[in-house]
C-alpha cells in the first residue's frame, strides 16, 4: 500500500486527487481513510459503512448505558480542533462528536492566540499540536493546507491523522459526508438516492460544500445534478469536467423555479463574499432570482427536501423552516453523528461499535 512516507511533497502535491487517495488510507487496507482531506477518498461502499456506523452510534446513544459505553470507546484519545477560519456549526459538531466518543479536546480558534502570531510557521504549530494530541481537526482559509500538514505529520516522528474541516475554496469533505447522510436518511423509505435530481443553487463557484457533495453524488446511480446560479457565480469547469468524465447527467441554468419543480432535493447556498477580491464585489451581482421562498415551496415535490450547509442569510425564507421538507436543521444535527462515525472509524473502532451489545 502506498504511504506518504514514500513520496516527496512536490511529487505528492502534483498528483490528481484520485491518485492521492491511496496514500491517505489506513495501513490496515480496509478502505478507511487515515487522513480525511477530500471527497475523492470515499466510494459508495465506504459511504454506506459510515452511514451505518452513524446510525448505530445514534441508536446506542439513546440510553444512558449506551451513551456511557460510547464515552469509554475513545476516552484514551485527545483531539485538537485547530480552526484558523471562523466557524460555529463545523467547530461545535466536531466538538460534540468527540464528546460522544469520550475524546478529550483542545482548541485554537484564532491564529492570533497561538504562536503563529509571534511568527511561528504552520508546520511548527502542527508539530507542536501533534506532541499533545492524537488527531488534528483543522479548518483553514488557505487552500491545500490540510494536505501539506498531513504530509508533514506523516513524515514526522509522531504521525497522527488530520481531518479537513474546510480548506480554502477547495474542499469540505466532512460537510459532504453529512449532506450525503442527510440525503440517504431523507429518501431511505422513498426508494433511495439513486435516480434522483439534486439542484444546487447560489454561490456555486466558491462554495466548497458544493464541490465536495457534487463529487460524492457521482457514487450513486443516475443522479442528475443541476447547477443554478448567476453566471458570475456558476459552478467551475473542473467540477463539470469530473461529471463529464464519470458520465453524470448535469445541467447549467439560471431558472430556480423550473429547477425546484423537477427537483428531489434543493441544496441552497449563501453568497461567499468573504472570498471577494475587492470589498463589495459580490453585492454588485444580481441574486434576487436565486432565493427560496413561499413560491418555491409550493413548487417542490411533496417528498422533496430543502438543504443548506448554513449559515444562511436570506437565500431561504424563514417561512420554510417549519415545512417537513426543510432538512437543514436535521442536516446540521446529522453532522454530529456522521463525524462521530468518521472519527471512530479513523481510530479503528468501527467493528467495536457495530458489534457491541447495546
mmCIF file of C-alpha atoms in Angstrom:
data_model
loop_
_atom_site.group_PDB
_atom_site.id
_atom_site.type_symbol
_atom_site.label_atom_id
_atom_site.label_comp_id
_atom_site.label_asym_id
_atom_site.label_seq_id
_atom_site.Cartn_x
_atom_site.Cartn_y
_atom_site.Cartn_z
ATOM 1 C CA UNK A 1 0.000 0.000 0.000
ATOM 2 C CA UNK A 2 1.268 3.475 -0.890
ATOM 3 C CA UNK A 3 2.359 5.617 2.057
ATOM 4 C CA UNK A 4 3.036 9.328 2.443
ATOM 5 C CA UNK A 5 6.482 8.411 3.776
ATOM 6 C CA UNK A 6 7.337 7.005 0.359
ATOM 7 C CA UNK A 7 6.717 10.162 -1.669
ATOM 8 C CA UNK A 8 8.074 13.702 -1.532
ATOM 9 C CA UNK A 9 5.779 16.676 -1.072
ATOM 10 C CA UNK A 10 6.378 18.143 -4.525
ATOM 11 C CA UNK A 11 5.583 14.817 -6.190
ATOM 12 C CA UNK A 12 2.547 14.193 -3.980
ATOM 13 C CA UNK A 13 1.125 17.696 -4.474
ATOM 14 C CA UNK A 14 1.371 17.249 -8.247
ATOM 15 C CA UNK A 15 -0.876 14.178 -8.261
ATOM 16 C CA UNK A 16 -4.591 14.268 -9.054
ATOM 17 C CA UNK A 17 -6.974 13.809 -6.115
ATOM 18 C CA UNK A 18 -7.757 10.267 -7.242
ATOM 19 C CA UNK A 19 -4.031 9.478 -7.360
ATOM 20 C CA UNK A 20 -3.510 10.946 -3.868
ATOM 21 C CA UNK A 21 -6.222 8.853 -2.215
ATOM 22 C CA UNK A 22 -4.219 5.594 -1.815
ATOM 23 C CA UNK A 23 -1.521 7.486 0.099
ATOM 24 C CA UNK A 24 -4.089 8.635 2.672
ATOM 25 C CA UNK A 25 -5.655 5.283 3.582
ATOM 26 C CA UNK A 26 -5.230 3.422 6.855
ATOM 27 C CA UNK A 27 -2.470 0.812 6.792
ATOM 28 C CA UNK A 28 -4.981 -1.971 7.537
ATOM 29 C CA UNK A 29 -6.201 -1.817 3.936
ATOM 30 C CA UNK A 30 -9.863 -1.705 4.983
ATOM 31 C CA UNK A 31 -10.707 1.210 2.691
ATOM 32 C CA UNK A 32 -10.997 3.700 5.540
ATOM 33 C CA UNK A 33 -9.037 6.944 5.419
ATOM 34 C CA UNK A 34 -6.245 7.772 7.845
ATOM 35 C CA UNK A 35 -6.142 11.430 6.841
ATOM 36 C CA UNK A 36 -9.538 12.700 5.612
ATOM 37 C CA UNK A 37 -8.798 15.512 3.154
ATOM 38 C CA UNK A 38 -11.212 15.417 0.211
ATOM 39 C CA UNK A 39 -14.344 13.768 -1.149
ATOM 40 C CA UNK A 40 -12.433 11.610 -3.645
ATOM 41 C CA UNK A 41 -11.413 9.327 -0.775
ATOM 42 C CA UNK A 42 -14.954 7.963 -0.403
ATOM 43 C CA UNK A 43 -16.647 5.417 -2.634
ATOM 44 C CA UNK A 44 -20.184 4.146 -2.196
ATOM 45 C CA UNK A 45 -19.399 1.097 -0.043
ATOM 46 C CA UNK A 46 -17.408 3.286 2.346
ATOM 47 C CA UNK A 47 -20.157 5.924 2.440
ATOM 48 C CA UNK A 48 -22.713 3.251 3.293
ATOM 49 C CA UNK A 49 -20.455 1.810 6.011
ATOM 50 C CA UNK A 50 -20.026 5.218 7.633
ATOM 51 C CA UNK A 51 -23.751 5.958 7.440
ATOM 52 C CA UNK A 52 -24.498 2.588 9.052
ATOM 53 C CA UNK A 53 -21.976 3.356 11.792
ATOM 54 C CA UNK A 54 -23.544 6.791 12.358
ATOM 55 C CA UNK A 55 -26.963 5.136 12.687
ATOM 56 C CA UNK A 56 -25.536 2.640 15.166
ATOM 57 C CA UNK A 57 -23.982 5.410 17.271
ATOM 58 C CA UNK A 58 -27.306 7.299 17.276
ATOM 59 C CA UNK A 59 -29.124 4.192 18.488
ATOM 60 C CA UNK A 60 -26.584 3.311 21.186
ATOM 61 C CA UNK A 61 -26.563 6.883 22.459
ATOM 62 C CA UNK A 62 -30.317 6.815 23.162
ATOM 63 C CA UNK A 63 -29.816 5.037 26.505
ATOM 64 C CA UNK A 64 -27.705 6.182 29.426
ATOM 65 C CA UNK A 65 -25.857 2.876 29.472
ATOM 66 C CA UNK A 66 -25.165 3.094 25.755
ATOM 67 C CA UNK A 67 -24.022 6.712 25.979
ATOM 68 C CA UNK A 68 -21.616 5.797 28.780
ATOM 69 C CA UNK A 69 -20.263 2.924 26.685
ATOM 70 C CA UNK A 70 -19.642 5.282 23.745
ATOM 71 C CA UNK A 71 -17.839 7.706 26.046
ATOM 72 C CA UNK A 72 -15.477 4.896 27.023
ATOM 73 C CA UNK A 73 -14.599 3.930 23.449
ATOM 74 C CA UNK A 74 -12.018 6.657 22.836
ATOM 75 C CA UNK A 75 -11.531 8.027 26.341
ATOM 76 C CA UNK A 76 -7.792 7.428 25.907
ATOM 77 C CA UNK A 77 -7.579 9.745 22.885
ATOM 78 C CA UNK A 78 -7.187 13.520 22.546
ATOM 79 C CA UNK A 79 -8.152 15.707 19.583
ATOM 80 C CA UNK A 80 -7.001 19.217 18.669
ATOM 81 C CA UNK A 81 -9.538 21.467 16.957
ATOM 82 C CA UNK A 82 -7.367 23.896 15.029
ATOM 83 C CA UNK A 83 -9.770 26.384 13.442
ATOM 84 C CA UNK A 84 -7.962 29.390 11.981
ATOM 85 C CA UNK A 85 -11.086 30.278 9.963
ATOM 86 C CA UNK A 86 -14.329 31.432 11.642
ATOM 87 C CA UNK A 87 -16.808 28.635 12.313
ATOM 88 C CA UNK A 88 -19.611 27.765 14.690
ATOM 89 C CA UNK A 89 -21.504 24.706 13.357
ATOM 90 C CA UNK A 90 -18.470 22.861 11.995
ATOM 91 C CA UNK A 91 -16.479 23.512 15.162
ATOM 92 C CA UNK A 92 -19.277 22.581 17.544
ATOM 93 C CA UNK A 93 -20.375 19.457 15.680
ATOM 94 C CA UNK A 94 -16.807 18.107 15.633
ATOM 95 C CA UNK A 95 -16.527 19.008 19.317
ATOM 96 C CA UNK A 96 -19.828 17.247 20.097
ATOM 97 C CA UNK A 97 -18.740 14.221 18.045
ATOM 98 C CA UNK A 98 -15.570 13.974 20.121
ATOM 99 C CA UNK A 99 -17.573 14.288 23.337
ATOM 100 C CA UNK A 100 -19.905 11.454 22.302
ATOM 101 C CA UNK A 101 -16.843 9.206 21.955
ATOM 102 C CA UNK A 102 -15.221 10.380 25.189
ATOM 103 C CA UNK A 103 -12.344 12.164 23.430
ATOM 104 C CA UNK A 104 -10.643 14.968 25.359
ATOM 105 C CA UNK A 105 -10.309 18.093 23.210
ATOM 106 C CA UNK A 106 -8.235 21.241 22.966
ATOM 107 C CA UNK A 107 -8.742 24.129 20.568
ATOM 108 C CA UNK A 108 -7.216 27.128 18.859
ATOM 109 C CA UNK A 109 -9.832 29.225 17.076
ATOM 110 C CA UNK A 110 -7.763 32.259 16.172
ATOM 111 C CA UNK A 111 -4.168 32.260 14.920
ATOM 112 C CA UNK A 112 -3.706 35.495 16.878
ATOM 113 C CA UNK A 113 -3.970 33.468 20.091
ATOM 114 C CA UNK A 114 -1.317 30.960 19.018
ATOM 115 C CA UNK A 115 2.426 31.257 18.479
ATOM 116 C CA UNK A 116 1.770 31.913 14.785
ATOM 117 C CA UNK A 117 1.137 35.472 15.986
ATOM 118 C CA UNK A 118 4.815 35.509 17.015
ATOM 119 C CA UNK A 119 5.909 34.259 13.604
ATOM 120 C CA UNK A 120 5.826 30.505 14.113
ATOM 121 C CA UNK A 121 5.284 28.571 10.894
ATOM 122 C CA UNK A 122 2.148 26.485 10.409
ATOM 123 C CA UNK A 123 4.365 23.411 10.114
ATOM 124 C CA UNK A 124 5.841 24.070 13.547
ATOM 125 C CA UNK A 125 2.390 24.746 15.005
ATOM 126 C CA UNK A 126 1.098 21.422 13.687
ATOM 127 C CA UNK A 127 4.146 19.553 15.014
ATOM 128 C CA UNK A 128 3.521 21.173 18.411
ATOM 129 C CA UNK A 129 -0.130 20.090 18.416
ATOM 130 C CA UNK A 130 0.866 16.539 17.460
ATOM 131 C CA UNK A 131 3.031 16.383 20.603
ATOM 132 C CA UNK A 132 -0.060 16.690 22.794
ATOM 133 C CA UNK A 133 -2.917 15.212 20.741
ATOM 134 C CA UNK A 134 -3.809 12.078 18.771
ATOM 135 C CA UNK A 135 -5.771 13.777 15.975
ATOM 136 C CA UNK A 136 -5.930 17.267 14.459
ATOM 137 C CA UNK A 137 -9.223 18.548 13.083
ATOM 138 C CA UNK A 138 -8.373 21.649 11.114
ATOM 139 C CA UNK A 139 -10.182 24.408 9.237
ATOM 140 C CA UNK A 140 -8.249 26.991 7.266
ATOM 141 C CA UNK A 141 -8.833 29.690 4.646
ATOM 142 C CA UNK A 142 -5.638 28.502 2.969
ATOM 143 C CA UNK A 143 -6.250 26.137 0.061
ATOM 144 C CA UNK A 144 -4.301 22.887 0.232
ATOM 145 C CA UNK A 145 -3.014 23.462 3.775
ATOM 146 C CA UNK A 146 -4.620 20.306 5.190
ATOM 147 C CA UNK A 147 -2.859 18.208 2.534
ATOM 148 C CA UNK A 148 0.504 19.798 3.258
ATOM 149 C CA UNK A 149 0.107 19.276 7.006
ATOM 150 C CA UNK A 150 -0.953 15.653 6.505
ATOM 151 C CA UNK A 151 2.231 15.037 4.520
ATOM 152 C CA UNK A 152 4.344 16.850 7.142
ATOM 153 C CA UNK A 153 2.940 14.815 10.021
ATOM 154 C CA UNK A 154 3.178 11.500 8.179
ATOM 155 C CA UNK A 155 6.872 12.229 7.692
ATOM 156 C CA UNK A 156 7.427 13.218 11.325
ATOM 157 C CA UNK A 157 8.286 11.121 14.371
ATOM 158 C CA UNK A 158 4.683 11.411 15.588
ATOM 159 C CA UNK A 159 2.315 10.826 12.668
ATOM 160 C CA UNK A 160 -1.303 11.439 13.659
ATOM 161 C CA UNK A 161 -4.418 11.750 11.463
ATOM 162 C CA UNK A 162 -5.709 15.057 10.125
ATOM 163 C CA UNK A 163 -9.379 15.710 9.387
ATOM 164 C CA UNK A 164 -10.022 18.532 6.939
ATOM 165 C CA UNK A 165 -12.913 20.625 8.292
ATOM 166 C CA UNK A 166 -12.719 23.075 5.396
ATOM 167 C CA UNK A 167 -9.754 24.103 3.280
ATOM 168 C CA UNK A 168 -9.891 27.391 1.379
ATOM 169 C CA UNK A 169 -12.369 27.360 -1.522
ATOM 170 C CA UNK A 170 -11.303 23.806 -2.241
ATOM 171 C CA UNK A 171 -12.981 21.023 -0.240
ATOM 172 C CA UNK A 172 -15.112 20.348 2.831
ATOM 173 C CA UNK A 173 -15.294 16.532 2.989
ATOM 174 C CA UNK A 174 -16.992 16.117 6.370
ATOM 175 C CA UNK A 175 -19.749 18.543 5.307
ATOM 176 C CA UNK A 176 -20.242 16.443 2.181
ATOM 177 C CA UNK A 177 -20.489 13.328 4.368
ATOM 178 C CA UNK A 178 -23.264 14.855 6.456
ATOM 179 C CA UNK A 179 -25.008 16.032 3.266
ATOM 180 C CA UNK A 180 -24.949 12.519 1.809
ATOM 181 C CA UNK A 181 -26.064 11.097 5.164
ATOM 182 C CA UNK A 182 -28.993 13.533 5.159
ATOM 183 C CA UNK A 183 -29.981 12.564 1.616
ATOM 184 C CA UNK A 184 -29.775 8.855 2.436
ATOM 185 C CA UNK A 185 -31.933 9.307 5.539
ATOM 186 C CA UNK A 186 -34.394 11.569 3.704
ATOM 187 C CA UNK A 187 -35.022 9.013 0.958
ATOM 188 C CA UNK A 188 -34.407 5.723 2.821
ATOM 189 C CA UNK A 189 -38.124 4.842 2.772
ATOM 190 C CA UNK A 190 -38.806 6.507 -0.583
ATOM 191 C CA UNK A 191 -36.685 4.486 -2.980
ATOM 192 C CA UNK A 192 -33.226 5.740 -2.057
ATOM 193 C CA UNK A 193 -30.902 8.310 -3.609
ATOM 194 C CA UNK A 194 -30.390 6.559 -6.961
ATOM 195 C CA UNK A 195 -32.198 8.187 -9.875
ATOM 196 C CA UNK A 196 -32.795 11.471 -8.041
ATOM 197 C CA UNK A 197 -32.339 15.025 -9.260
ATOM 198 C CA UNK A 198 -30.315 17.314 -6.989
ATOM 199 C CA UNK A 199 -30.398 21.074 -7.596
ATOM 200 C CA UNK A 200 -27.563 23.274 -6.328
ATOM 201 C CA UNK A 201 -28.317 26.986 -6.106
ATOM 202 C CA UNK A 202 -26.376 30.068 -5.019
ATOM 203 C CA UNK A 203 -22.644 30.739 -4.997
ATOM 204 C CA UNK A 204 -21.516 27.563 -6.719
ATOM 205 C CA UNK A 205 -18.158 28.930 -7.846
ATOM 206 C CA UNK A 206 -16.753 29.481 -4.361
ATOM 207 C CA UNK A 207 -18.857 27.056 -2.327
ATOM 208 C CA UNK A 208 -16.541 24.227 -1.251
ATOM 209 C CA UNK A 209 -19.509 22.255 0.111
ATOM 210 C CA UNK A 210 -20.965 22.090 -3.412
ATOM 211 C CA UNK A 211 -17.669 20.901 -4.856
ATOM 212 C CA UNK A 212 -17.381 18.066 -2.322
ATOM 213 C CA UNK A 213 -21.029 16.969 -2.412
ATOM 214 C CA UNK A 214 -21.145 17.035 -6.214
ATOM 215 C CA UNK A 215 -18.324 14.506 -6.254
ATOM 216 C CA UNK A 216 -19.845 12.231 -3.605
ATOM 217 C CA UNK A 217 -23.104 12.132 -5.586
ATOM 218 C CA UNK A 218 -21.240 10.568 -8.519
ATOM 219 C CA UNK A 219 -21.068 7.379 -6.413
ATOM 220 C CA UNK A 220 -24.828 6.920 -6.844
ATOM 221 C CA UNK A 221 -26.642 5.664 -9.933
ATOM 222 C CA UNK A 222 -28.249 8.054 -12.405
ATOM 223 C CA UNK A 223 -28.316 11.109 -10.135
ATOM 224 C CA UNK A 224 -28.766 14.253 -12.218
ATOM 225 C CA UNK A 225 -27.078 17.402 -10.924
ATOM 226 C CA UNK A 226 -28.452 20.838 -11.809
ATOM 227 C CA UNK A 227 -26.445 23.999 -11.119
ATOM 228 C CA UNK A 228 -28.469 27.209 -10.808
ATOM 229 C CA UNK A 229 -26.597 30.458 -10.241
ATOM 230 C CA UNK A 230 -25.807 33.878 -11.672
ATOM 231 C CA UNK A 231 -23.241 33.485 -14.456
ATOM 232 C CA UNK A 232 -20.613 35.175 -12.267
ATOM 233 C CA UNK A 233 -21.068 32.501 -9.576
ATOM 234 C CA UNK A 234 -21.751 29.425 -11.685
ATOM 235 C CA UNK A 235 -20.013 26.158 -10.896
ATOM 236 C CA UNK A 236 -16.394 25.878 -12.037
ATOM 237 C CA UNK A 237 -15.187 23.978 -15.085
ATOM 238 C CA UNK A 238 -13.218 21.420 -13.066
ATOM 239 C CA UNK A 239 -16.405 20.215 -11.351
ATOM 240 C CA UNK A 240 -18.128 19.842 -14.727
ATOM 241 C CA UNK A 241 -15.079 18.013 -16.096
ATOM 242 C CA UNK A 242 -15.431 15.379 -13.361
ATOM 243 C CA UNK A 243 -19.136 14.916 -14.133
ATOM 244 C CA UNK A 244 -18.394 14.512 -17.849
ATOM 245 C CA UNK A 245 -15.627 12.015 -17.135
ATOM 246 C CA UNK A 246 -17.955 9.943 -14.967
ATOM 247 C CA UNK A 247 -20.876 10.179 -17.388
ATOM 248 C CA UNK A 248 -23.094 12.024 -14.911
ATOM 249 C CA UNK A 249 -26.117 13.906 -16.221
ATOM 250 C CA UNK A 250 -25.962 17.614 -15.419
ATOM 251 C CA UNK A 251 -27.497 20.933 -16.396
ATOM 252 C CA UNK A 252 -26.407 24.559 -16.092
ATOM 253 C CA UNK A 253 -29.275 27.001 -15.508
ATOM 254 C CA UNK A 254 -30.373 30.323 -14.057
ATOM 255 C CA UNK A 255 -34.034 29.340 -13.550
ATOM 256 C CA UNK A 256 -34.605 28.345 -9.930
ATOM 257 C CA UNK A 257 -38.369 27.879 -10.207
ATOM 258 C CA UNK A 258 -38.012 25.409 -13.081
ATOM 259 C CA UNK A 259 -35.279 23.587 -11.193
ATOM 260 C CA UNK A 260 -37.318 23.337 -7.989
ATOM 261 C CA UNK A 261 -40.321 21.961 -9.850
ATOM 262 C CA UNK A 262 -38.300 18.986 -11.111
ATOM 263 C CA UNK A 263 -36.016 18.561 -8.084
ATOM 264 C CA UNK A 264 -35.965 15.848 -5.465
ATOM 265 C CA UNK A 265 -33.511 17.832 -3.333
ATOM 266 C CA UNK A 266 -32.613 21.521 -3.457
ATOM 267 C CA UNK A 267 -29.256 22.491 -1.964
ATOM 268 C CA UNK A 268 -29.180 26.241 -1.318
ATOM 269 C CA UNK A 269 -26.001 28.167 -0.519
ATOM 270 C CA UNK A 270 -25.233 31.710 0.577
ATOM 271 C CA UNK A 271 -23.080 34.201 -1.321
ATOM 272 C CA UNK A 272 -19.470 33.571 -0.226
ATOM 273 C CA UNK A 273 -18.443 37.226 -0.157
ATOM 274 C CA UNK A 274 -15.599 36.565 2.269
ATOM 275 C CA UNK A 275 -13.670 35.463 -0.831
ATOM 276 C CA UNK A 276 -14.237 38.744 -2.709
ATOM 277 C CA UNK A 277 -11.037 40.034 -4.312
ATOM 278 C CA UNK A 278 -12.311 43.567 -3.738
ATOM 279 C CA UNK A 279 -14.683 44.517 -0.931
ATOM 280 C CA UNK A 280 -18.306 44.673 -2.030
ATOM 281 C CA UNK A 281 -17.761 42.881 -5.344
ATOM 282 C CA UNK A 282 -20.429 40.248 -4.645
ATOM 283 C CA UNK A 283 -23.030 42.884 -3.772
ATOM 284 C CA UNK A 284 -22.957 44.051 -7.403
ATOM 285 C CA UNK A 285 -24.169 40.655 -8.634
ATOM 286 C CA UNK A 286 -27.919 40.283 -9.187
ATOM 287 C CA UNK A 287 -29.011 37.450 -6.882
ATOM 288 C CA UNK A 288 -32.692 38.214 -6.239
ATOM 289 C CA UNK A 289 -33.812 35.345 -8.514
ATOM 290 C CA UNK A 290 -31.789 32.794 -6.572
ATOM 291 C CA UNK A 291 -33.710 32.698 -3.303
ATOM 292 C CA UNK A 292 -36.056 30.006 -1.975
ATOM 293 C CA UNK A 293 -39.328 31.258 -0.520
ATOM 294 C CA UNK A 294 -43.054 30.568 -0.323
ATOM 295 C CA UNK A 295 -43.490 30.341 -4.111
ATOM 296 C CA UNK A 296 -40.688 27.817 -4.480
ATOM 297 C CA UNK A 297 -42.073 25.819 -1.554
ATOM 298 C CA UNK A 298 -45.340 25.369 -3.464
ATOM 299 C CA UNK A 299 -43.417 24.050 -6.489
ATOM 300 C CA UNK A 300 -41.329 21.482 -4.583
ATOM 301 C CA UNK A 301 -42.444 17.837 -4.727
ATOM 302 C CA UNK A 302 -44.337 16.545 -1.664
ATOM 303 C CA UNK A 303 -41.453 14.175 -0.865
ATOM 304 C CA UNK A 304 -38.688 16.608 -1.827
ATOM 305 C CA UNK A 305 -36.218 18.165 0.590
ATOM 306 C CA UNK A 306 -34.521 21.508 1.086
ATOM 307 C CA UNK A 307 -30.925 21.555 2.297
ATOM 308 C CA UNK A 308 -28.400 24.231 3.238
ATOM 309 C CA UNK A 309 -24.895 23.897 4.739
ATOM 310 C CA UNK A 310 -25.562 27.030 6.856
ATOM 311 C CA UNK A 311 -25.090 29.772 7.859
ATOM 312 C CA UNK A 312 -27.840 31.300 5.773
ATOM 313 C CA UNK A 313 -28.744 34.887 5.060
ATOM 314 C CA UNK A 314 -31.910 35.445 3.034
ATOM 315 C CA UNK A 315 -31.497 32.707 0.410
ATOM 316 C CA UNK A 316 -34.070 30.565 2.271
ATOM 317 C CA UNK A 317 -37.035 32.441 3.721
ATOM 318 C CA UNK A 318 -37.847 31.662 7.348
ATOM 319 C CA UNK A 319 -41.398 30.740 6.297
ATOM 320 C CA UNK A 320 -39.871 27.473 5.019
ATOM 321 C CA UNK A 321 -38.450 26.462 8.395
ATOM 322 C CA UNK A 322 -41.462 24.553 9.713
ATOM 323 C CA UNK A 323 -42.177 22.709 6.491
ATOM 324 C CA UNK A 324 -41.402 18.970 6.912
ATOM 325 C CA UNK A 325 -39.339 19.114 3.713
ATOM 326 C CA UNK A 326 -36.902 21.597 5.283
ATOM 327 C CA UNK A 327 -33.966 19.362 6.239
ATOM 328 C CA UNK A 328 -31.294 21.923 7.091
ATOM 329 C CA UNK A 329 -31.762 21.708 10.871
ATOM 330 C CA UNK A 330 -31.726 17.896 10.765
ATOM 331 C CA UNK A 331 -28.795 18.171 8.356
ATOM 332 C CA UNK A 332 -26.870 20.119 10.975
ATOM 333 C CA UNK A 333 -27.570 17.503 13.677
ATOM 334 C CA UNK A 334 -26.653 14.723 11.248
ATOM 335 C CA UNK A 335 -23.201 16.272 11.071
ATOM 336 C CA UNK A 336 -22.508 15.388 14.691
ATOM 337 C CA UNK A 337 -23.362 11.710 14.141
ATOM 338 C CA UNK A 338 -21.516 11.163 10.851
ATOM 339 C CA UNK A 339 -18.447 12.975 12.171
ATOM 340 C CA UNK A 340 -18.504 10.754 15.265
ATOM 341 C CA UNK A 341 -18.644 7.765 12.919
ATOM 342 C CA UNK A 342 -15.711 9.025 10.861
ATOM 343 C CA UNK A 343 -13.584 9.749 13.934
ATOM 344 C CA UNK A 344 -14.349 6.339 15.454
ATOM 345 C CA UNK A 345 -13.548 4.591 12.173
ATOM 346 C CA UNK A 346 -10.332 6.576 11.740
ATOM 347 C CA UNK A 347 -9.126 5.275 15.101
ATOM 348 C CA UNK A 348 -10.139 1.705 14.178
ATOM 349 C CA UNK A 349 -13.250 1.320 16.351
ATOM 350 C CA UNK A 350 -15.866 0.683 13.664
ATOM 351 C CA UNK A 351 -16.328 -3.005 14.477
ATOM 352 C CA UNK A 352 -16.203 -2.485 18.249
ATOM 353 C CA UNK A 353 -19.184 -0.130 17.989
ATOM 354 C CA UNK A 354 -21.129 -2.095 15.363
ATOM 355 C CA UNK A 355 -20.770 -5.352 17.307
ATOM 356 C CA UNK A 356 -21.308 -4.075 20.858
ATOM 357 C CA UNK A 357 -24.282 -5.340 22.870
ATOM 358 C CA UNK A 358 -26.165 -2.057 23.186
#
